[in-house]
Coordinates of C-alpha atoms in Angstrom, one line a residue:
Chain A
X51 CA -14.5 124.8 94.9
X52 CA -12.2 123.6 97.5
X53 CA -9.3 123.9 95.1
X54 CA -10.3 127.4 94.3
X55 CA -10.4 128.3 98.0
X56 CA -7.1 126.7 98.6
X57 CA -5.6 128.5 95.6
X58 CA -6.9 131.9 96.8
X59 CA -5.6 131.3 100.4
X60 CA -2.2 130.3 98.9
X61 CA -2.1 133.4 96.8
X62 CA -3.2 135.6 99.7
X63 CA -0.5 134.0 101.9
X64 CA 2.2 135.0 99.6
X65 CA 1.0 138.6 99.8
X66 CA 1.4 139.0 103.6
X67 CA 4.0 141.5 104.6
X68 CA 6.1 139.8 107.3
X69 CA 8.2 142.0 109.4
X70 CA 10.6 139.6 111.2
X71 CA 12.2 142.3 113.3
X72 CA 8.9 142.9 115.0
X73 CA 7.7 139.3 114.5
X74 CA 4.7 140.8 112.7
X75 CA 2.6 139.8 109.7
X76 CA 0.2 142.2 107.9
X77 CA -2.3 141.3 105.3
X78 CA -3.0 144.5 103.2
X79 CA -5.8 142.8 101.3
X80 CA -7.9 141.8 104.2
X81 CA -11.4 143.1 104.9
X82 CA -14.0 141.5 107.1
X83 CA -16.9 140.1 105.1
X84 CA -20.1 142.0 105.8
X85 CA -20.7 142.7 109.5
X86 CA -20.8 139.4 111.2
X87 CA -23.9 138.5 113.1
X88 CA -22.7 138.1 116.7
X89 CA -19.7 138.5 118.8
X90 CA -18.9 134.8 118.7
X91 CA -18.8 134.6 114.8
X92 CA -16.6 137.7 114.7
X93 CA -14.2 136.2 117.2
X94 CA -14.0 133.0 115.3
X95 CA -13.2 134.9 112.1
X96 CA -10.6 137.0 113.8
X97 CA -8.9 134.0 115.3
X98 CA -8.8 132.2 112.0
X99 CA -7.2 135.2 110.3
X100 CA -4.8 135.6 113.1
X101 CA -3.8 131.9 112.9
X102 CA -3.1 132.3 109.2
X103 CA -0.9 135.3 109.8
X104 CA 0.9 133.6 112.7
X105 CA 1.6 130.7 110.4
X106 CA 3.1 133.1 107.9
X107 CA 5.4 134.5 110.5
X108 CA 6.4 131.0 111.7
X109 CA 7.1 129.9 108.1
X110 CA 9.5 132.8 107.5
X111 CA 11.1 132.5 110.9
X112 CA 11.9 128.8 110.6
X113 CA 13.1 129.3 107.1
X114 CA 16.1 131.3 108.5
X115 CA 19.4 129.3 108.8
X116 CA 19.7 128.4 112.5
X117 CA 22.9 128.6 114.7
X118 CA 23.3 125.7 117.1
X119 CA 23.4 127.0 120.7
X120 CA 23.4 125.1 123.9
X121 CA 19.7 125.3 124.5
X122 CA 18.7 124.7 120.9
X123 CA 18.7 126.4 117.5
X124 CA 19.3 130.1 117.8
X125 CA 18.5 132.7 115.1
X126 CA 19.2 136.4 114.9
X127 CA 16.2 138.4 113.8
X128 CA 16.8 141.1 111.1
X129 CA 16.2 144.7 112.1
X130 CA 12.5 145.7 111.9
X131 CA 11.2 147.4 108.7
X132 CA 8.0 148.9 110.0
X133 CA 8.3 152.4 111.2
X134 CA 6.5 152.9 114.5
X135 CA 5.0 156.3 115.4
X136 CA 6.7 158.7 117.8
X137 CA 6.5 157.8 121.5
X138 CA 6.7 161.3 122.8
X139 CA 5.5 164.6 121.3
X140 CA 7.6 166.9 119.1
X141 CA 9.4 169.6 121.1
X142 CA 7.2 172.6 121.5
X143 CA 8.3 176.0 120.2
X144 CA 9.8 178.2 122.8
X145 CA 8.1 181.6 123.6
X146 CA 10.5 184.4 122.6
X147 CA 12.6 185.8 125.5
X148 CA 12.3 189.4 126.7
X149 CA 15.4 190.4 124.7
X150 CA 14.2 188.6 121.6
X151 CA 10.9 190.5 121.8
X152 CA 12.7 193.8 122.2
X153 CA 15.2 193.1 119.4
X154 CA 12.3 192.2 117.1
X155 CA 10.5 195.3 117.9
X156 CA 13.6 197.5 117.4
X157 CA 14.8 195.6 114.4
X158 CA 18.2 194.7 116.0
X159 CA 19.9 191.8 114.3
X160 CA 22.6 189.5 115.7
X161 CA 26.1 190.4 114.8
X162 CA 29.1 188.1 115.2
X163 CA 31.8 189.2 117.7
X164 CA 35.4 188.5 117.1
X165 CA 37.3 186.3 119.6
X166 CA 40.0 189.0 120.1
X167 CA 39.6 192.7 120.5
X168 CA 41.9 195.6 120.8
X169 CA 42.0 196.8 124.4
X170 CA 42.6 200.5 124.6
X171 CA 43.4 200.4 128.3
X172 CA 46.3 198.0 128.1
X173 CA 47.1 198.6 124.4
X174 CA 47.1 194.9 123.6
X175 CA 44.9 192.2 122.0
X176 CA 42.7 190.6 124.5
X177 CA 39.8 188.1 124.5
X178 CA 36.3 189.3 124.3
X179 CA 35.4 187.3 127.4
X180 CA 37.0 185.0 129.9
X181 CA 40.5 184.9 131.4
X182 CA 42.5 187.7 129.7
X183 CA 39.6 189.9 128.7
X184 CA 38.9 193.3 127.3
X185 CA 37.5 196.0 129.6
X186 CA 38.5 194.1 132.7
X187 CA 37.8 196.0 135.9
X188 CA 41.1 195.0 137.4
X189 CA 43.1 196.7 134.6
X190 CA 41.9 200.2 135.5
X191 CA 44.7 201.8 137.6
X192 CA 43.2 205.3 138.1
X193 CA 39.6 206.5 138.2
X194 CA 39.4 210.2 138.0
X195 CA 37.1 211.9 140.5
X196 CA 34.0 213.6 139.1
X197 CA 32.3 216.6 140.5
X198 CA 29.3 214.5 141.5
X199 CA 31.4 212.2 143.6
X200 CA 31.1 212.3 147.4
X201 CA 34.3 212.2 149.3
X202 CA 35.0 208.9 151.1
X203 CA 33.3 206.8 148.5
X204 CA 35.5 204.1 146.9
X205 CA 34.9 204.2 143.1
X206 CA 36.4 200.7 142.6
X207 CA 34.0 199.2 145.1
X208 CA 31.3 201.1 143.4
X209 CA 32.1 199.6 140.1
X210 CA 32.0 196.2 141.6
X211 CA 28.6 196.8 143.1
X212 CA 27.3 198.0 139.8
X213 CA 28.6 194.9 138.1
X214 CA 27.0 192.7 140.7
X215 CA 23.7 194.4 140.3
X216 CA 23.8 193.9 136.5
X217 CA 24.6 190.2 136.9
X218 CA 21.7 189.8 139.3
X219 CA 19.3 191.5 137.0
X220 CA 20.4 189.4 134.1
X221 CA 19.9 186.2 136.2
X222 CA 16.4 187.4 137.2
X223 CA 15.5 188.0 133.6
X224 CA 16.8 184.5 132.7
X225 CA 14.6 182.9 135.3
X226 CA 11.6 184.9 134.1
X227 CA 12.2 183.6 130.6
X228 CA 12.4 180.0 131.8
X229 CA 9.2 180.4 133.8
X230 CA 7.4 181.6 130.7
X231 CA 8.8 178.7 128.7
X232 CA 7.8 176.3 131.5
X233 CA 4.2 177.6 131.4
X234 CA 3.9 176.6 127.8
X235 CA 5.7 173.3 128.5
X236 CA 8.8 174.2 126.4
X237 CA 11.5 174.0 129.1
X238 CA 14.9 173.0 127.7
X239 CA 15.5 169.4 128.7
X240 CA 18.6 169.8 130.9
X241 CA 16.8 172.3 133.1
X242 CA 13.7 170.1 133.3
X243 CA 15.8 167.2 134.6
X244 CA 17.5 169.4 137.1
X245 CA 14.3 171.0 138.3
X246 CA 12.7 167.6 139.1
X247 CA 15.6 166.6 141.4
X248 CA 15.9 169.8 143.4
X249 CA 13.6 171.2 146.0
X250 CA 11.8 174.4 145.3
X251 CA 14.2 176.5 147.4
X252 CA 17.7 175.7 148.5
X253 CA 20.1 173.1 147.1
X254 CA 20.4 169.3 147.0
X255 CA 21.6 169.2 150.5
X256 CA 18.3 170.6 151.7
X257 CA 16.3 167.6 150.4
X258 CA 14.8 165.9 153.4
X259 CA 16.1 162.3 153.4
X260 CA 13.3 160.0 154.3
X261 CA 14.4 157.8 157.1
X262 CA 13.3 154.2 156.5
X263 CA 11.7 152.0 159.1
X264 CA 14.8 149.9 159.5
X265 CA 17.0 152.9 160.2
X266 CA 14.6 154.2 162.9
X267 CA 14.5 150.8 164.5
X268 CA 18.3 150.5 164.5
X269 CA 18.7 153.9 166.1
X270 CA 16.0 153.2 168.6
X271 CA 17.7 149.9 169.5
X272 CA 21.1 151.6 169.9
X273 CA 19.6 154.3 172.0
X274 CA 17.9 151.9 174.3
X275 CA 21.0 149.9 175.0
X276 CA 23.3 152.9 175.4
X277 CA 23.0 153.0 179.2
X278 CA 25.4 151.8 181.8
X279 CA 23.7 148.4 182.2
X280 CA 22.9 148.0 178.5
X281 CA 19.3 149.0 178.8
X282 CA 18.4 146.0 180.9
X283 CA 16.8 147.7 183.9
X284 CA 15.1 150.6 182.1
X285 CA 11.4 150.8 182.4
X286 CA 9.7 150.3 179.1
X287 CA 7.3 152.9 177.9
X288 CA 3.7 151.7 177.2
X289 CA 3.6 150.2 173.8
X290 CA 7.4 150.0 173.4
X291 CA 8.5 146.8 171.7
X292 CA 11.6 144.9 172.8
X293 CA 14.7 145.5 170.7
X294 CA 15.0 143.3 167.6
X295 CA 18.7 142.4 167.8
X296 CA 19.0 141.2 171.4
X297 CA 22.6 140.6 172.1
X298 CA 25.7 141.2 170.0
X299 CA 25.1 141.9 166.3
X300 CA 27.0 139.2 164.4
X301 CA 28.6 139.7 161.1
X302 CA 28.2 137.1 158.3
X303 CA 29.8 136.5 154.9
X304 CA 27.8 137.9 152.0
X305 CA 25.2 135.5 150.5
X306 CA 26.5 135.8 147.0
X307 CA 29.9 137.2 146.1
X308 CA 30.9 137.4 142.5
X309 CA 29.6 134.2 140.8
X310 CA 28.3 132.7 144.0
X311 CA 31.1 131.5 146.3
X312 CA 33.5 134.3 147.2
X313 CA 37.1 133.9 148.2
X314 CA 36.4 134.2 151.9
X315 CA 33.8 131.4 151.8
X316 CA 36.2 129.2 149.9
X317 CA 38.9 129.9 152.3
X318 CA 36.6 129.0 155.2
X319 CA 35.6 125.7 153.6
X320 CA 39.2 124.8 152.9
X321 CA 40.3 125.7 156.4
X322 CA 37.6 123.6 158.1
X323 CA 38.1 120.7 155.7
X324 CA 41.8 120.6 156.2
X325 CA 41.5 120.7 159.9
X326 CA 39.0 117.8 159.9
X327 CA 41.0 115.7 157.5
X328 CA 44.1 116.3 159.4
X329 CA 42.5 115.3 162.7
X330 CA 41.1 112.1 161.4
X331 CA 43.7 111.1 158.9
X332 CA 45.1 107.6 159.6
X333 CA 48.3 107.7 157.7
X334 CA 49.5 110.8 159.5
X335 CA 53.2 111.4 159.3
X336 CA 54.8 111.9 162.7
X337 CA 57.1 114.6 161.7
X338 CA 59.1 114.7 164.9
X339 CA 59.8 111.0 164.8
X340 CA 60.8 111.2 161.1
X341 CA 63.3 114.0 161.9
X342 CA 64.8 112.1 164.7
X343 CA 65.2 109.0 162.6
X344 CA 66.8 111.1 159.9
X345 CA 69.2 112.7 162.3
X346 CA 70.3 109.4 163.8
X347 CA 70.9 108.0 160.4
X348 CA 73.0 111.0 159.4
X349 CA 75.1 110.8 162.6
X350 CA 75.8 107.1 162.0
X351 CA 76.9 107.8 158.5
X352 CA 79.1 110.6 159.7
X353 CA 80.8 108.6 162.4
X354 CA 81.3 105.8 159.9
X355 CA 83.1 108.1 157.5
X356 CA 85.2 109.5 160.3
X357 CA 86.2 106.0 161.5
X358 CA 87.4 104.7 158.2
X359 CA 90.5 106.9 157.9
X360 CA 91.2 106.6 161.6
X361 CA 91.2 102.8 161.6
X362 CA 94.2 102.6 159.2
X363 CA 96.4 105.0 161.3
X364 CA 95.9 103.3 164.6
X365 CA 99.5 102.7 165.2
X366 CA 100.5 106.3 164.7
X367 CA 98.0 107.6 167.1
X368 CA 99.1 107.9 170.7
X369 CA 98.0 104.9 172.7
X370 CA 95.7 105.8 175.3
X371 CA 97.1 105.1 178.7
X372 CA 94.9 105.0 181.6
X373 CA 96.0 107.5 184.3
X374 CA 94.4 105.6 187.0
X375 CA 97.1 103.5 188.6
X376 CA 96.3 100.1 189.6
X377 CA 95.6 99.6 193.2
X378 CA 98.1 96.9 193.4
X379 CA 100.0 97.6 196.5
X380 CA 103.5 96.4 196.5
X381 CA 103.4 93.9 199.0
Chain B
X233 CA 19.6 132.8 153.5
X234 CA 23.2 133.2 154.6
X235 CA 26.4 131.3 154.4
X236 CA 27.4 129.3 157.4
X237 CA 29.5 130.6 160.2
X238 CA 32.9 128.9 160.9
X239 CA 31.6 127.1 163.9
X240 CA 28.5 126.0 162.0
X241 CA 30.6 124.8 159.0
X242 CA 32.7 122.7 161.3
X243 CA 29.7 121.0 162.8
X244 CA 28.2 120.3 159.4
X245 CA 31.5 119.0 157.9
X246 CA 32.1 116.8 160.9
X247 CA 28.7 115.1 160.6
X248 CA 29.2 114.6 156.8
X249 CA 32.8 113.4 157.4
X250 CA 31.5 110.5 159.4
X251 CA 29.8 109.2 156.2
X252 CA 32.0 110.3 153.4
X253 CA 35.5 110.5 154.8
X254 CA 38.0 112.1 152.5
X255 CA 35.3 112.1 149.8
X256 CA 34.0 115.3 151.5
X257 CA 36.4 117.3 149.5
X258 CA 34.9 115.9 146.3
X259 CA 31.5 116.7 147.6
X260 CA 32.3 120.4 147.8
X261 CA 34.5 120.8 144.8
X262 CA 32.7 118.9 142.1
X263 CA 31.5 121.0 139.2
X264 CA 27.9 122.0 139.3
X265 CA 26.5 121.9 135.8
X266 CA 23.3 123.8 136.5
X267 CA 22.1 126.9 134.9
X268 CA 22.9 128.4 131.5
X269 CA 26.4 129.5 132.4
X270 CA 29.1 128.0 130.1
X271 CA 31.5 127.3 133.0
X272 CA 30.2 125.0 135.7
X273 CA 30.3 126.5 139.2
X274 CA 30.6 124.8 142.6
X275 CA 28.3 123.7 145.3
X276 CA 27.9 125.7 148.4
X277 CA 26.0 125.4 151.8
X278 CA 23.5 128.0 152.8
X279 CA 21.6 128.4 156.0
X280 CA 17.9 129.5 155.9
X281 CA 15.7 129.3 159.0
X282 CA 17.9 126.9 160.8
X283 CA 18.1 124.5 157.9
X284 CA 21.2 123.9 155.9
X285 CA 20.9 123.6 152.1
X286 CA 23.3 122.2 149.5
X287 CA 22.9 124.2 146.3
X288 CA 24.9 125.2 143.3
X289 CA 26.2 128.7 142.9
X290 CA 24.0 129.5 140.0
X291 CA 20.9 128.5 142.0
X292 CA 22.0 130.5 145.0
X293 CA 22.5 133.6 142.9
X294 CA 19.0 133.3 141.5
X295 CA 17.5 132.6 144.9
X296 CA 18.6 136.0 146.2
X297 CA 15.8 137.4 144.1
X298 CA 13.2 135.9 146.5
X299 CA 12.4 137.7 149.7
X300 CA 13.5 136.0 152.9
X301 CA 10.1 135.4 154.4
X302 CA 8.9 133.9 151.1
X303 CA 11.9 131.7 150.5
X304 CA 10.9 128.1 151.2
X305 CA 14.1 126.2 150.3
X306 CA 17.1 126.4 148.0
X307 CA 18.6 123.3 146.4
X308 CA 18.8 120.1 148.6
X309 CA 18.3 120.4 152.4
X310 CA 20.8 118.3 154.2
X311 CA 20.1 118.9 157.8
X312 CA 19.0 121.3 160.4
X313 CA 20.3 123.1 163.5
X314 CA 18.4 122.3 166.6
X315 CA 17.2 124.9 169.1
X316 CA 20.3 124.7 171.2
X317 CA 22.7 124.7 168.3
X318 CA 23.6 121.1 167.5
X319 CA 23.4 119.9 163.9
X320 CA 21.4 116.8 162.7
X321 CA 21.4 115.3 159.3
X322 CA 17.9 114.8 157.9
X323 CA 16.6 112.2 155.5
X324 CA 16.7 114.7 152.6
X325 CA 20.5 114.2 152.6
X326 CA 20.0 110.5 151.7
X327 CA 20.6 111.0 148.0
X328 CA 23.8 112.9 148.5
X329 CA 25.1 110.5 151.1
X330 CA 24.3 107.4 149.2
X331 CA 26.3 108.7 146.3
X332 CA 29.3 109.7 148.4
X333 CA 29.4 107.5 151.5
X334 CA 32.2 105.0 152.0
X335 CA 30.5 102.4 154.2
X336 CA 27.3 100.7 153.3
X337 CA 25.1 98.1 154.9
X338 CA 22.7 95.8 153.0
X339 CA 19.5 94.6 154.6
X340 CA 17.7 91.3 154.0
X341 CA 14.5 91.9 152.0
X342 CA 12.1 90.8 154.7
X343 CA 13.6 93.1 157.3
X344 CA 13.6 96.3 155.3
X345 CA 10.2 97.2 156.7
X346 CA 11.4 97.3 160.3
X347 CA 14.1 99.8 159.4
X348 CA 11.7 101.9 157.4
X349 CA 9.5 102.2 160.4
X350 CA 12.3 103.8 162.4
X351 CA 13.9 100.9 164.2
X352 CA 17.6 100.2 164.5
X353 CA 19.1 97.3 162.6
X354 CA 19.7 94.1 164.5
X355 CA 22.3 91.6 163.3
X356 CA 19.6 89.3 162.0
X357 CA 18.6 91.8 159.3
X358 CA 22.1 92.2 158.1
X359 CA 22.9 90.7 154.7
X360 CA 26.2 92.5 153.9
X361 CA 28.4 95.2 155.3
X362 CA 31.4 97.0 153.9
X363 CA 34.5 95.3 155.2
X364 CA 36.5 98.1 156.9
X365 CA 33.6 99.6 158.8
X366 CA 34.6 100.8 162.3
X367 CA 32.4 101.5 165.2
X368 CA 31.1 105.0 165.1
X369 CA 31.3 105.3 161.3
X370 CA 28.4 106.7 159.3
X371 CA 26.7 104.1 157.3
X372 CA 24.2 104.1 154.5
X373 CA 21.5 101.4 154.7
X374 CA 20.6 99.9 151.4
X375 CA 18.2 97.2 150.3
X376 CA 19.4 94.2 148.4
X377 CA 18.5 95.8 145.1
X378 CA 20.8 98.7 145.9
X379 CA 18.1 101.2 146.8
X380 CA 19.2 103.5 149.6
X381 CA 16.7 103.2 152.5
X382 CA 18.3 105.5 155.0
X383 CA 21.4 106.0 157.1
X384 CA 22.7 105.6 160.6
X385 CA 25.8 105.1 162.7
X386 CA 27.5 101.7 162.9
X387 CA 27.3 100.5 166.5
X388 CA 30.0 97.8 165.9
X389 CA 32.8 97.3 163.5
X390 CA 32.6 94.8 160.7
X391 CA 34.6 92.1 162.6
X392 CA 32.5 92.5 165.8
X393 CA 29.4 92.1 163.8
X394 CA 30.3 88.5 163.0
X395 CA 30.8 87.6 166.6
X396 CA 27.8 89.4 167.8
X397 CA 24.4 88.1 169.0
X398 CA 21.6 87.9 166.5
X399 CA 19.6 90.5 168.3
X400 CA 22.5 92.9 168.9
X401 CA 22.1 96.3 167.3
X402 CA 24.4 96.8 164.4
X403 CA 23.3 100.1 163.0
X404 CA 21.8 102.9 165.1
X405 CA 19.0 104.5 163.1
X406 CA 19.3 108.2 162.2
X407 CA 17.0 108.7 159.2
X408 CA 15.1 106.5 156.8
X409 CA 13.0 107.0 153.7
X410 CA 9.8 106.1 155.7
X411 CA 10.0 109.4 157.4
X412 CA 8.6 111.0 154.3
X413 CA 5.3 109.4 155.2
X414 CA 5.6 109.3 159.0
X415 CA 6.9 112.8 159.6
X416 CA 5.4 114.5 156.7
X417 CA 4.5 117.7 158.6
X418 CA 7.8 117.9 160.5
X419 CA 10.1 117.5 157.5
X420 CA 9.2 120.7 155.7

């Protein structure tokens, strides 16, 4: 009986699906034997099954060839082969825009425009949009006056106004479409991101910056000491706390720079070390004395070299006669 | 936690120099093989709540993750700055000093207890002393079995010790291992 049980467990073990990428083992042929009596028994059974599965994972894991790393054997797990369900929902279908509805109703289909078009005004090939474009307002030299025109009205300015209005209308329609899409939850992602960052009206500059407690305290401290006598003799309001940084605000080196010790700190250590070592060093070279000794030595050598040739020609050199006459009086 | 000021660094180095001498350079520049980084870093000094700590770069980097009011200590404490700004070495530095100090003093086995209770070392307890000790040098006090017991300042040079009276003070007590029991609350 025991052998049979062992055999069945062995057979079952080989059928576990082990996904090493997720460190997971799955037994497709497992079902709980008829509803266990109480919670404790169920727990025991679950634990036992879990132990078997964990054992299966460990077996496969330690069967992989290890690489020796500094902290012990290291193994690279293979990519996972269980597909996990989607984290976020599928993108929702956009509601049709106002133009799309109209086009559908009228049966208008999209037609492809060419990049270049023939411009009648300038008699040349021009782009459909952008820099050098067809039907540009600036290319019109003359606008003929119509009967309905009032004198004193600038037709060019009028054209500009009309264009502006058209653009504004288009912008309004675009926003309406986006609002409709937002209602359903189908905003395009780039707009959704932008919308969260900006305030409802205005631009980014209008976002109120929350002043932190430290900023307020700093400013309060600065303001309180910005008097002629440094804020010493001012009466404190009821409930006002004394300033935190009493005295000059010192500047320190950063705690961690790069890997830990920065250049500045190293320099400081070296400087202090060298000054202490130099002060207390016993075999300190007296540089001044050494220089003097060297100089004296050099002088001696030089005078020696000079004397040598002069010693041989003593006879040719004028004999030095004393100018002082002897005080022998001729008696 | 912050690095030391230049003035503070000078004070700390001078105190350490009394014990280590030129070995002080080695103390600061030895490779710190802590942490999982492949290249060993160096040791550095950091100040936290008036206590000076000796820690490796890797440790200091990781300690920046702890908020200042919650940080208890980083690495080995070596001393503290008093209220009026002078620096004293504490007994926690014993390990470090014992490894790097130049002058040592060995006590007779029966007299160890007196030193561990906080008394200065009279000549009668002296078993051995490093030869070229001068007066004012920092000295590590060891037991005959080479266990560091504490440290202090040599009151007399090695030659003067031989001529001195039996009750003359040889080593002025600064810190000893008994403080861990006597001054348990003060030390941390």
